[in-house]
Amino acid sequence: MANSMNIDWENLPFGYVKTDYNVRCYYRDGKWGEIEVSSSEHIEMHMAASSLHYGQEAFEGLKAYRCKDGKIRIFRPEANAERLQSTCRGIMMPELSTEKFVEMCKKVIKLNERFIPPYGTGASLYLRPLLIGTGITVGVKPADEYLFVIFVTPVGPYFKGGFKANPYVITRKYDRSAPLGTGIYKVGGNYAASLRAHVEACHGGQYACEFYLDAKEKKYVDEAGAANFFGIKDGAYITPKSTSILPSITNKSLMQLAEDMGMKVERRPIDVDELSEFQEAGACGTAAVISPIERLDDPETGKSYVFGKEPGPWSTKLYHALRAIQLGEAEDVHHWNTVID
Ligand code: PLP
Ligand code: COI
């Protein structure tokens, strides 16, 4: 439906739309400053900033929804704040408090309220928090100045068709992260490391995304380039335990919902051969929500693990349970949502 901004909410891609404002906070002289509001899409920084040279950069991703009752809800912002704090410890950046993180999320959403997709369109407002080292560093060391920004953009589904099964491909040629590296942190370098595999996998539109095995042995399932993995085996929800995957907030929520549904939940190493025993499989994440996996091809071994062209019954149930909470249609029994007043 057309609107004053001419945004076609139902057909929004997962991409950038210019909004009215972003919020910023600077770290200088050993402390975080006041929250600032900006209408500029640009940031000015020194050419010797640590983020540009040594990858001192972290980001987050979370969503806000216009709900059935007209209210706006953010899904688990405290969890994103905590993960960012963990990333900060991982790459030596100053931690931002959960309180400040959530306050900035609320502020940027309110300032851009007209960009929140209406209820029922399937779209949502994606928040992209970004923390970068801005201090001058020529020798390799952590910077002494940082900038934290949150911008927003209305988005549609990340993978083709939204809740629709897509094929994925196992990449054995490239690793995304090392076993004791930065895979557990949300740093830009992990995504830079994935780009070649991603482009090769998606070339020609054959696959939705590349898929990684553990870097050390190539024996266990890790995750997709931009989402965690889960499989369903005889009514059990099974997801990898690994030192090189991102601790997904969506996955954590799905594990809880699965348990609430009476499913057995297992978080453990998954041998790639076990994939043939799963009846369903999915990629999960903020952007991906649940994206059912049609099949996982392993070109180097010639194997293909097939889960089906249609989303399976457990994936469907989990998807609807998660969406119902996010959209304020079901009772938020775990107190995951922050309502914006
Ligand atoms: N794994 C990777 C590599 C990701 O980029 C993401 C996206 O944030 C996820 C998993 C899913 O995490 P979350 O559910 O917290 O968005
Ligand atoms: C997310 O799901 O929020 C992500 O960050 C995935 C991707 C867009 C990098």
PDB file of C-alpha atoms and ligand atoms in Angstrom, residues 14 59-62 126 128 158 186 191 226 285-288, ligand 2:
ATOM      1  CA  PHE A  14      16.507  -6.213   3.681  1.00  0.00           C
ATOM      2  CA  PHE A  59      27.889  -4.127  15.531  1.00  0.00           C
ATOM      3  CA  GLU A  60      24.556  -5.459  16.657  1.00  0.00           C
ATOM      4  CA  GLY A  61      21.186  -6.122  15.051  1.00  0.00           C
ATOM      5  CA  LEU A  62      17.757  -6.060  16.641  1.00  0.00           C
ATOM      6  CA  TYR A 126      15.835  -2.981  12.021  1.00  0.00           C
ATOM      7  CA  ARG A 128      21.844  -1.346  13.650  1.00  0.00           C
ATOM      8  CA  TYR A 158      16.624 -11.395   4.767  1.00  0.00           C
ATOM      9  CA  LYS A 186      29.880  -9.656  16.442  1.00  0.00           C
ATOM     10  CA  TYR A 191      31.860 -10.863   7.892  1.00  0.00           C
ATOM     11  CA  ALA A 226      24.508 -14.631   8.929  1.00  0.00           C
ATOM     12  CA  GLY A 285      18.629 -14.942  13.566  1.00  0.00           C
ATOM     13  CA  THR A 286      17.245 -11.442  13.893  1.00  0.00           C
ATOM     14  CA  ALA A 287      17.415 -10.814  10.159  1.00  0.00           C
ATOM     15  CA  ALA A 288      16.631 -14.416   9.183  1.00  0.00           C
TER      16      ALA A 288
HETATM   17  C1  COI B   2      21.235  -9.898  12.130  1.00  0.00           C
HETATM   18  O1  COI B   2      20.518 -10.878  12.020  1.00  0.00           O
HETATM   19  O2  COI B   2      20.936  -8.931  12.853  1.00  0.00           O
HETATM   20  C2  COI B   2      22.503  -9.814  11.442  1.00  0.00           C
HETATM   21  O3  COI B   2      23.324  -9.068  11.874  1.00  0.00           O
HETATM   22  C3  COI B   2      22.707 -10.657  10.259  1.00  0.00           C
HETATM   23  C4  COI B   2      23.341  -9.982   9.081  1.00  0.00           C
HETATM   24  C5  COI B   2      22.510  -8.930   8.462  1.00  0.00           C
HETATM   25  C6  COI B   2      24.746  -9.600   9.316  1.00  0.00           C
END
